[in-house]
């Protein structure tokens, strides 16, 4: 590959990535929504989310970047290139967390983008192209399901009004929460939604914790992500009839819990995979009326199905509704698909740049797929895309004990900085 990062600039760039500044920022962010045991609960489009965004904006403006948001409240921080008309390189991730989440998932990718761009500037380096850092709205889907709404709308995967009627546990609609956010951030310049005109990026790079054990187990520094496995989410509603647990004969019941058990057993058979690659999860069950001495008249449960091969994900996912229906004995069911992200492979440009940057910095990289989905998945149709992983202690994420050391994070940010510098000077 030509246009490599000049070796002369790499040591200065690496030295300008400030490990303690980045760590202090992450710990500052972790106070916004702090929960016991070092956890974070910072849901999208909440007051805590807005506080985190204001903090980020403060740091970005101090660093000389300009700020804008779009109609999905995706937040952009822009470093100007020597050719301001050139298409930008885009990096970033998300700032929302799972309800019982940790201090690094998502937020590190945003803070790392800022640290990387600041390091480029503080090392006295320039880039021909602008670099933009994005914080995508509602990646986690913890408050409003599904996740990745900001990047799905931005990339054109889904219309921006797709989720207007989705409600959180308090009955607040996504549209109402988004409108509130946009009103409270009306002072921020508004940009058009999507990769339109000069906003279309030439590449997207997302830094993220691994959320799995491979890098730690193999004593490696950097995951060069080659693609993302596909995910399909479903909601199953089983309707029966409520009866008294003591007086109604079992044979006459329409017991929604019993039919749910039959449905899940049938789904376990459908999704059984001797190679243990297919991932089938029922993670949420709501029972009505949810009392110990009543037969349930309504059960709602979620299905999360993942596989790296599109054909298998399609075949198994398409069979879910019929499998549920044929398992029922006394009740009726509806199966609704809420999210469908087919597997993606990243083209060579960004993974190659990430791998070369890691080698040039003396780090140990590993090419690997991502088991979790990310905003990056939706960027693949827009531009060459890639991700940088850093090790996760014990492979744990979506939990307060999520941990990556300051040094491991700084190494990842150095790789990101070198990758951005290389891509932004192409
Ligand atoms: Zn994440």
PDB file of C-alpha atoms in Angstrom, residues 234-238 259-260 263-264 267 280 282 284-286 299-303 324:
ATOM      1  CA  UNK A 234     -38.047 -11.141  17.420  1.00  0.00           C
ATOM      2  CA  UNK A 235     -40.825 -10.561  19.935  1.00  0.00           C
ATOM      3  CA  UNK A 236     -43.275 -13.379  20.599  1.00  0.00           C
ATOM      4  CA  UNK A 237     -46.673 -12.656  22.172  1.00  0.00           C
ATOM      5  CA  UNK A 238     -48.626 -15.654  23.446  1.00  0.00           C
ATOM      6  CA  UNK A 259     -47.214 -22.749  25.829  1.00  0.00           C
ATOM      7  CA  UNK A 260     -44.209 -20.426  26.105  1.00  0.00           C
ATOM      8  CA  UNK A 263     -42.383 -22.799  22.145  1.00  0.00           C
ATOM      9  CA  UNK A 264     -38.928 -22.246  23.648  1.00  0.00           C
ATOM     10  CA  UNK A 267     -36.968 -23.224  19.253  1.00  0.00           C
ATOM     11  CA  UNK A 280     -30.093 -18.353  20.251  1.00  0.00           C
ATOM     12  CA  UNK A 282     -34.356 -15.711  25.148  1.00  0.00           C
ATOM     13  CA  UNK A 284     -36.545 -11.210  28.442  1.00  0.00           C
ATOM     14  CA  UNK A 285     -39.866 -12.696  29.526  1.00  0.00           C
ATOM     15  CA  UNK A 286     -42.878 -10.684  30.627  1.00  0.00           C
ATOM     16  CA  UNK A 299     -46.565 -13.891  27.849  1.00  0.00           C
ATOM     17  CA  UNK A 300     -44.184 -11.822  25.791  1.00  0.00           C
ATOM     18  CA  UNK A 301     -40.634 -13.026  25.215  1.00  0.00           C
ATOM     19  CA  UNK A 302     -37.743 -11.864  23.081  1.00  0.00           C
ATOM     20  CA  UNK A 303     -35.543 -13.864  20.723  1.00  0.00           C
ATOM     21  CA  UNK A 324     -43.672 -21.248  17.616  1.00  0.00           C
TER      22      UNK A 324
END
